PDB file of C-alpha atoms in Angstrom:
ATOM      1  CA  GLU A   1     101.974 101.110 101.057  1.00  0.00           C
ATOM      2  CA  VAL A   2      98.457 100.947  99.694  1.00  0.00           C
ATOM      3  CA  GLN A   3      96.126 100.783 102.675  1.00  0.00           C
ATOM      4  CA  LEU A   4      92.516 101.126 103.739  1.00  0.00           C
ATOM      5  CA  VAL A   5      91.589 101.481 107.392  1.00  0.00           C
ATOM      6  CA  GLU A   6      87.994 101.345 108.618  1.00  0.00           C
ATOM      7  CA  SER A   7      86.743 102.827 111.864  1.00  0.00           C
ATOM      8  CA  GLY A   8      83.518 103.759 113.592  1.00  0.00           C
ATOM      9  CA  GLY A   9      82.039 100.367 114.332  1.00  0.00           C
ATOM     10  CA  GLY A  10      80.435  99.516 117.636  1.00  0.00           C
ATOM     11  CA  LEU A  11      77.327  98.428 119.495  1.00  0.00           C
ATOM     12  CA  VAL A  12      74.109 100.227 118.620  1.00  0.00           C
ATOM     13  CA  LYS A  13      70.468  99.620 119.492  1.00  0.00           C
ATOM     14  CA  PRO A  14      67.918  98.668 116.843  1.00  0.00           C
ATOM     15  CA  GLY A  15      66.682 101.796 115.133  1.00  0.00           C
ATOM     16  CA  GLY A  16      69.892 103.627 115.906  1.00  0.00           C
ATOM     17  CA  SER A  17      72.507 105.193 113.679  1.00  0.00           C
ATOM     18  CA  LEU A  18      76.221 104.831 113.120  1.00  0.00           C
ATOM     19  CA  ARG A  19      78.768 106.361 110.764  1.00  0.00           C
ATOM     20  CA  LEU A  20      81.628 104.288 109.444  1.00  0.00           C
ATOM     21  CA  SER A  21      84.775 105.809 108.008  1.00  0.00           C
ATOM     22  CA  CYS A  22      87.479 104.395 105.767  1.00  0.00           C
ATOM     23  CA  GLY A  23      90.800 106.172 105.423  1.00  0.00           C
ATOM     24  CA  ALA A  24      92.870 105.568 102.322  1.00  0.00           C
ATOM     25  CA  SER A  25      96.607 105.968 101.855  1.00  0.00           C
ATOM     26  CA  GLY A  26      99.307 105.012  99.385  1.00  0.00           C
ATOM     27  CA  PHE A  27      97.277 105.584  96.226  1.00  0.00           C
ATOM     28  CA  SER A  28      95.311 108.244  94.403  1.00  0.00           C
ATOM     29  CA  PHE A  29      92.028 107.821  96.267  1.00  0.00           C
ATOM     30  CA  SER A  30      90.157 110.302  94.095  1.00  0.00           C
ATOM     31  CA  SER A  31      90.704 108.139  91.001  1.00  0.00           C
ATOM     32  CA  TYR A  32      88.913 105.023  92.228  1.00  0.00           C
ATOM     33  CA  THR A  33      85.415 103.721  92.710  1.00  0.00           C
ATOM     34  CA  MET A  34      84.987 102.510  96.275  1.00  0.00           C
ATOM     35  CA  ASN A  35      82.714  99.876  97.790  1.00  0.00           C
ATOM     36  CA  TRP A  36      81.414  98.842 101.165  1.00  0.00           C
ATOM     37  CA  VAL A  37      81.023  95.093 101.615  1.00  0.00           C
ATOM     38  CA  ARG A  38      79.758  93.379 104.753  1.00  0.00           C
ATOM     39  CA  GLN A  39      79.909  89.936 106.287  1.00  0.00           C
ATOM     40  CA  ALA A  40      77.450  88.812 108.928  1.00  0.00           C
ATOM     41  CA  PRO A  41      78.806  86.437 111.583  1.00  0.00           C
ATOM     42  CA  GLY A  42      79.521  83.059 110.011  1.00  0.00           C
ATOM     43  CA  LYS A  43      78.080  84.140 106.676  1.00  0.00           C
ATOM     44  CA  GLY A  44      79.340  85.086 103.243  1.00  0.00           C
ATOM     45  CA  LEU A  45      80.177  88.402 101.641  1.00  0.00           C
ATOM     46  CA  GLU A  46      77.479  90.901 100.704  1.00  0.00           C
ATOM     47  CA  TRP A  47      78.066  94.013  98.614  1.00  0.00           C
ATOM     48  CA  VAL A  48      76.452  97.017 100.342  1.00  0.00           C
ATOM     49  CA  ALA A  49      77.156 100.198  98.403  1.00  0.00           C
ATOM     50  CA  SER A  50      79.336 101.720  95.724  1.00  0.00           C
ATOM     51  CA  ILE A  51      80.429 105.257  94.886  1.00  0.00           C
ATOM     52  CA  ARG A  52      82.233 106.432  91.810  1.00  0.00           C
ATOM     53  CA  SER A  53      85.433 108.469  92.034  1.00  0.00           C
ATOM     54  CA  SER A  54      83.710 111.833  91.683  1.00  0.00           C
ATOM     55  CA  SER A  55      80.572 110.759  93.578  1.00  0.00           C
ATOM     56  CA  SER A  56      78.720 111.058  90.279  1.00  0.00           C
ATOM     57  CA  TYR A  57      77.126 107.632  90.656  1.00  0.00           C
ATOM     58  CA  ILE A  58      76.036 106.004  93.871  1.00  0.00           C
ATOM     59  CA  TYR A  59      74.412 102.586  94.209  1.00  0.00           C
ATOM     60  CA  TYR A  60      73.013 100.498  97.055  1.00  0.00           C
ATOM     61  CA  ALA A  61      72.010  96.931  97.664  1.00  0.00           C
ATOM     62  CA  ASP A  62      68.261  96.585  98.067  1.00  0.00           C
ATOM     63  CA  SER A  63      68.788  95.438 101.654  1.00  0.00           C
ATOM     64  CA  VAL A  64      70.126  98.858 102.718  1.00  0.00           C
ATOM     65  CA  LYS A  65      68.544 101.258 100.223  1.00  0.00           C
ATOM     66  CA  GLY A  66      66.855 104.161 101.976  1.00  0.00           C
ATOM     67  CA  ARG A  67      68.674 103.485 105.259  1.00  0.00           C
ATOM     68  CA  PHE A  68      72.374 103.743 104.385  1.00  0.00           C
ATOM     69  CA  THR A  69      74.219 106.594 102.670  1.00  0.00           C
ATOM     70  CA  ILE A  70      77.645 106.226 101.110  1.00  0.00           C
ATOM     71  CA  SER A  71      79.778 109.312 100.597  1.00  0.00           C
ATOM     72  CA  ARG A  72      83.391 110.317 100.160  1.00  0.00           C
ATOM     73  CA  ASP A  73      85.659 113.285 100.705  1.00  0.00           C
ATOM     74  CA  ASN A  74      88.473 113.095  98.180  1.00  0.00           C
ATOM     75  CA  SER A  75      90.267 116.001  99.852  1.00  0.00           C
ATOM     76  CA  LYS A  76      90.535 113.872 102.990  1.00  0.00           C
ATOM     77  CA  ASN A  77      91.087 110.526 101.232  1.00  0.00           C
ATOM     78  CA  SER A  78      88.099 109.209 103.104  1.00  0.00           C
ATOM     79  CA  LEU A  79      85.050 107.075 102.448  1.00  0.00           C
ATOM     80  CA  TYR A  80      81.991 107.020 104.681  1.00  0.00           C
ATOM     81  CA  LEU A  81      78.914 104.932 105.334  1.00  0.00           C
ATOM     82  CA  GLN A  82      76.116 106.581 107.268  1.00  0.00           C
ATOM     83  CA  MET A  83      73.831 103.877 108.617  1.00  0.00           C
ATOM     84  CA  SER A  84      70.429 104.625 110.091  1.00  0.00           C
ATOM     85  CA  SER A  85      67.335 102.663 111.123  1.00  0.00           C
ATOM     86  CA  LEU A  86      69.682  99.839 111.952  1.00  0.00           C
ATOM     87  CA  ARG A  87      68.339  96.318 112.312  1.00  0.00           C
ATOM     88  CA  ALA A  88      69.692  93.185 113.932  1.00  0.00           C
ATOM     89  CA  GLU A  89      70.383  91.798 110.463  1.00  0.00           C
ATOM     90  CA  ASP A  90      72.817  94.665 109.809  1.00  0.00           C
ATOM     91  CA  THR A  91      75.163  93.123 112.372  1.00  0.00           C
ATOM     92  CA  ALA A  92      78.334  92.377 110.437  1.00  0.00           C
ATOM     93  CA  VAL A  93      81.937  93.206 109.783  1.00  0.00           C
ATOM     94  CA  TYR A  94      81.996  96.070 107.295  1.00  0.00           C
ATOM     95  CA  PHE A  95      84.863  96.255 104.829  1.00  0.00           C
ATOM     96  CA  CYS A  96      85.743  99.078 102.506  1.00  0.00           C
ATOM     97  CA  ALA A  97      87.316  98.025  99.225  1.00  0.00           C
ATOM     98  CA  ARG A  98      88.880  99.687  96.217  1.00  0.00           C
ATOM     99  CA  VAL A  99      87.483  98.777  92.821  1.00  0.00           C
ATOM    100  CA  TRP A 100      89.712  98.214  89.838  1.00  0.00           C
ATOM    101  CA  ASP A 101      87.572  99.760  87.110  1.00  0.00           C
ATOM    102  CA  VAL A 102      88.593  97.447  84.289  1.00  0.00           C
ATOM    103  CA  PHE A 103      87.014  94.199  85.340  1.00  0.00           C
ATOM    104  CA  TYR A 104      85.396  95.728  88.409  1.00  0.00           C
ATOM    105  CA  TYR A 105      87.075  93.537  90.957  1.00  0.00           C
ATOM    106  CA  MET A 106      88.015  94.653  94.454  1.00  0.00           C
ATOM    107  CA  ASP A 107      91.777  94.689  94.641  1.00  0.00           C
ATOM    108  CA  VAL A 108      92.433  96.381  97.984  1.00  0.00           C
ATOM    109  CA  TRP A 109      90.459  95.752 101.167  1.00  0.00           C
ATOM    110  CA  GLY A 110      90.556  97.160 104.650  1.00  0.00           C
ATOM    111  CA  LYS A 111      90.612  94.896 107.693  1.00  0.00           C
ATOM    112  CA  GLY A 112      87.020  95.719 108.554  1.00  0.00           C
ATOM    113  CA  THR A 113      85.102  97.250 111.419  1.00  0.00           C
ATOM    114  CA  THR A 114      82.452  95.420 113.425  1.00  0.00           C
ATOM    115  CA  VAL A 115      78.909  96.692 113.791  1.00  0.00           C
ATOM    116  CA  THR A 116      76.627  94.992 116.305  1.00  0.00           C
ATOM    117  CA  VAL A 117      72.960  95.908 116.419  1.00  0.00           C
ATOM    118  CA  SER A 118      71.405  94.669 119.623  1.00  0.00           C
ATOM    119  CA  SER A 119      69.267  95.919 122.477  1.00  0.00           C
TER     120      SER A 119
ATOM    121  CA  ASP B   1      70.203  89.730  90.331  1.00  0.00           C
ATOM    122  CA  ILE B   2      72.542  87.100  88.980  1.00  0.00           C
ATOM    123  CA  GLN B   3      72.470  83.950  91.072  1.00  0.00           C
ATOM    124  CA  MET B   4      75.833  82.514  91.967  1.00  0.00           C
ATOM    125  CA  THR B   5      76.173  78.861  92.911  1.00  0.00           C
ATOM    126  CA  GLN B   6      79.444  77.577  94.267  1.00  0.00           C
ATOM    127  CA  SER B   7      80.215  73.925  94.800  1.00  0.00           C
ATOM    128  CA  PRO B   8      81.111  72.291  96.963  1.00  0.00           C
ATOM    129  CA  SER B   9      80.237  74.396 100.005  1.00  0.00           C
ATOM    130  CA  SER B  10      83.035  72.694 101.917  1.00  0.00           C
ATOM    131  CA  LEU B  11      85.949  70.560 100.997  1.00  0.00           C
ATOM    132  CA  SER B  12      88.465  68.503 102.947  1.00  0.00           C
ATOM    133  CA  ALA B  13      91.951  68.044 101.570  1.00  0.00           C
ATOM    134  CA  SER B  14      95.558  67.568 102.614  1.00  0.00           C
ATOM    135  CA  VAL B  15      98.762  69.459 102.055  1.00  0.00           C
ATOM    136  CA  GLY B  16     100.007  68.637  98.568  1.00  0.00           C
ATOM    137  CA  ASP B  17      96.569  67.805  97.163  1.00  0.00           C
ATOM    138  CA  THR B  18      94.896  69.440  94.188  1.00  0.00           C
ATOM    139  CA  VAL B  19      91.334  70.698  94.563  1.00  0.00           C
ATOM    140  CA  THR B  20      88.784  72.269  92.243  1.00  0.00           C
ATOM    141  CA  ILE B  21      85.954  74.648  93.108  1.00  0.00           C
ATOM    142  CA  THR B  22      83.151  75.417  90.683  1.00  0.00           C
ATOM    143  CA  CYS B  23      81.061  78.547  90.313  1.00  0.00           C
ATOM    144  CA  ARG B  24      77.965  78.640  88.147  1.00  0.00           C
ATOM    145  CA  THR B  25      75.954  81.731  87.318  1.00  0.00           C
ATOM    146  CA  SER B  26      72.286  82.024  86.443  1.00  0.00           C
ATOM    147  CA  GLN B  27      73.099  83.797  83.193  1.00  0.00           C
ATOM    148  CA  SER B  28      76.118  84.265  80.980  1.00  0.00           C
ATOM    149  CA  ILE B  29      78.584  86.782  82.363  1.00  0.00           C
ATOM    150  CA  SER B  30      81.298  86.418  79.715  1.00  0.00           C
ATOM    151  CA  ASN B  31      84.550  86.446  81.701  1.00  0.00           C
ATOM    152  CA  TYR B  32      83.468  88.918  84.389  1.00  0.00           C
ATOM    153  CA  LEU B  33      84.187  86.499  87.206  1.00  0.00           C
ATOM    154  CA  ASN B  34      86.600  87.008  90.071  1.00  0.00           C
ATOM    155  CA  TRP B  35      87.868  84.740  92.842  1.00  0.00           C
ATOM    156  CA  TYR B  36      88.752  85.784  96.389  1.00  0.00           C
ATOM    157  CA  GLN B  37      90.402  83.994  99.285  1.00  0.00           C
ATOM    158  CA  GLN B  38      89.472  84.791 102.860  1.00  0.00           C
ATOM    159  CA  GLU B  39      91.452  83.444 105.769  1.00  0.00           C
ATOM    160  CA  PRO B  40      89.641  83.275 109.134  1.00  0.00           C
ATOM    161  CA  GLY B  41      89.375  86.696 110.752  1.00  0.00           C
ATOM    162  CA  LYS B  42      90.910  88.488 107.790  1.00  0.00           C
ATOM    163  CA  ALA B  43      89.711  90.521 104.861  1.00  0.00           C
ATOM    164  CA  PRO B  44      89.194  88.850 101.492  1.00  0.00           C
ATOM    165  CA  GLN B  45      91.924  89.172  98.922  1.00  0.00           C
ATOM    166  CA  VAL B  46      91.575  88.800  95.184  1.00  0.00           C
ATOM    167  CA  LEU B  47      93.280  85.812  93.592  1.00  0.00           C
ATOM    168  CA  ILE B  48      91.907  85.809  90.069  1.00  0.00           C
ATOM    169  CA  TYR B  49      90.157  88.456  88.002  1.00  0.00           C
ATOM    170  CA  ALA B  50      88.551  88.277  84.575  1.00  0.00           C
ATOM    171  CA  ALA B  51      87.979  84.551  85.028  1.00  0.00           C
ATOM    172  CA  SER B  52      91.582  83.491  84.507  1.00  0.00           C
ATOM    173  CA  SER B  53      94.004  86.360  85.175  1.00  0.00           C
ATOM    174  CA  LEU B  54      96.260  85.868  88.163  1.00  0.00           C
ATOM    175  CA  GLN B  55      96.461  88.873  90.476  1.00  0.00           C
ATOM    176  CA  THR B  56      99.986  90.125  91.045  1.00  0.00           C
ATOM    177  CA  GLY B  57     101.738  88.207  93.784  1.00  0.00           C
ATOM    178  CA  VAL B  58      99.413  85.205  93.738  1.00  0.00           C
ATOM    179  CA  PRO B  59     101.233  81.882  93.312  1.00  0.00           C
ATOM    180  CA  ARG B  60     100.827  80.026  90.013  1.00  0.00           C
ATOM    181  CA  ARG B  61      99.433  77.093  91.985  1.00  0.00           C
ATOM    182  CA  PHE B  62      96.149  78.963  91.630  1.00  0.00           C
ATOM    183  CA  ASN B  63      94.601  78.469  88.225  1.00  0.00           C
ATOM    184  CA  ALA B  64      91.164  79.425  86.994  1.00  0.00           C
ATOM    185  CA  THR B  65      89.226  78.870  83.811  1.00  0.00           C
ATOM    186  CA  GLY B  66      85.781  79.388  82.411  1.00  0.00           C
ATOM    187  CA  SER B  67      83.529  81.743  80.556  1.00  0.00           C
ATOM    188  CA  GLY B  68      79.840  82.225  80.094  1.00  0.00           C
ATOM    189  CA  ALA B  69      78.149  80.660  83.083  1.00  0.00           C
ATOM    190  CA  GLU B  70      80.578  78.058  84.405  1.00  0.00           C
ATOM    191  CA  PHE B  71      83.920  78.722  86.046  1.00  0.00           C
ATOM    192  CA  THR B  72      86.469  76.731  87.995  1.00  0.00           C
ATOM    193  CA  LEU B  73      89.255  77.520  90.422  1.00  0.00           C
ATOM    194  CA  THR B  74      91.932  74.871  90.804  1.00  0.00           C
ATOM    195  CA  ILE B  75      94.530  74.952  93.548  1.00  0.00           C
ATOM    196  CA  SER B  76      97.416  72.567  93.146  1.00  0.00           C
ATOM    197  CA  ASN B  77     100.021  71.443  95.658  1.00  0.00           C
ATOM    198  CA  LEU B  78      97.948  72.752  98.580  1.00  0.00           C
ATOM    199  CA  GLN B  79      99.919  74.641 101.202  1.00  0.00           C
ATOM    200  CA  PRO B  80      98.905  75.257 104.832  1.00  0.00           C
ATOM    201  CA  GLY B  81      98.009  78.890 104.079  1.00  0.00           C
ATOM    202  CA  ASP B  82      95.554  77.802 101.381  1.00  0.00           C
ATOM    203  CA  PHE B  83      93.085  76.441 103.913  1.00  0.00           C
ATOM    204  CA  ALA B  84      90.583  79.250 103.818  1.00  0.00           C
ATOM    205  CA  THR B  85      87.214  80.157 102.327  1.00  0.00           C
ATOM    206  CA  TYR B  86      86.989  80.960  98.633  1.00  0.00           C
ATOM    207  CA  TYR B  87      84.358  83.160  97.013  1.00  0.00           C
ATOM    208  CA  CYS B  88      83.498  83.792  93.415  1.00  0.00           C
ATOM    209  CA  GLN B  89      82.065  87.182  92.477  1.00  0.00           C
ATOM    210  CA  GLN B  90      80.481  88.388  89.272  1.00  0.00           C
ATOM    211  CA  SER B  91      81.305  91.853  87.955  1.00  0.00           C
ATOM    212  CA  PHE B  92      79.191  91.663  84.786  1.00  0.00           C
ATOM    213  CA  THR B  93      76.581  93.993  86.236  1.00  0.00           C
ATOM    214  CA  PRO B  94      78.533  96.623  88.144  1.00  0.00           C
ATOM    215  CA  PRO B  95      78.010  98.022  90.626  1.00  0.00           C
ATOM    216  CA  HIS B  96      75.905  95.092  91.758  1.00  0.00           C
ATOM    217  CA  TYR B  97      78.584  92.649  92.811  1.00  0.00           C
ATOM    218  CA  ASP B  98      77.027  89.292  93.583  1.00  0.00           C
ATOM    219  CA  PHE B  99      79.136  86.811  95.509  1.00  0.00           C
ATOM    220  CA  GLY B 100      78.901  83.060  95.660  1.00  0.00           C
ATOM    221  CA  GLN B 101      78.113  81.557  99.045  1.00  0.00           C
ATOM    222  CA  GLY B 102      81.694  80.472  99.593  1.00  0.00           C
ATOM    223  CA  THR B 103      83.644  77.226  99.687  1.00  0.00           C
ATOM    224  CA  LYS B 104      85.427  76.398 102.911  1.00  0.00           C
ATOM    225  CA  LEU B 105      88.604  74.443 102.302  1.00  0.00           C
ATOM    226  CA  GLU B 106      89.597  72.470 105.364  1.00  0.00           C
ATOM    227  CA  ILE B 107      92.355  70.112 106.270  1.00  0.00           C
TER     228      ILE B 107
END
């Protein structure tokens, strides 16, 4: 079964750091571009970051550039999001998603992990 | 960034109805438009990619058309599981994936 499972969410104080992980199974993880997408409480979807299969290209939304770092370990079938200098507005459910590199849509999603930034 | 405008933002309907959601973009994106469904508390799932292609396993009650800057998603014979929030997403400028603000379909 094709599956993505996020972990690492939690409560963190403003200015703090957190590392999210996303474990992949059931498909050739190393062949796919992967995304992080977030959803603030009661709000819509926001793309956060993207990493190509070989980590050759990495991109960030302006809202997180310079504070978040996306990475992957293809030997461990894992995707990561290192978040630092966290702000209240980073509070959200964070989803990892697989990208189908033909029309660049996200065809497999994890269930999400919740990050709450609050003092 | 490409601006995405979905309408309506919410919609009330009944089981068996047919509804249409529209997504307009601030510039032409050819057919690089995808539609997702998100049930409360769950992850989004793709329904339609490339403006009109049905993702595997999605019922044919879901139909989408459009190209350029105007797109529509039509759901016919609404079923209880269809009451969810629907998002359009442009993939014309990867990896910047802009989403519409969502349309909440309610009973």
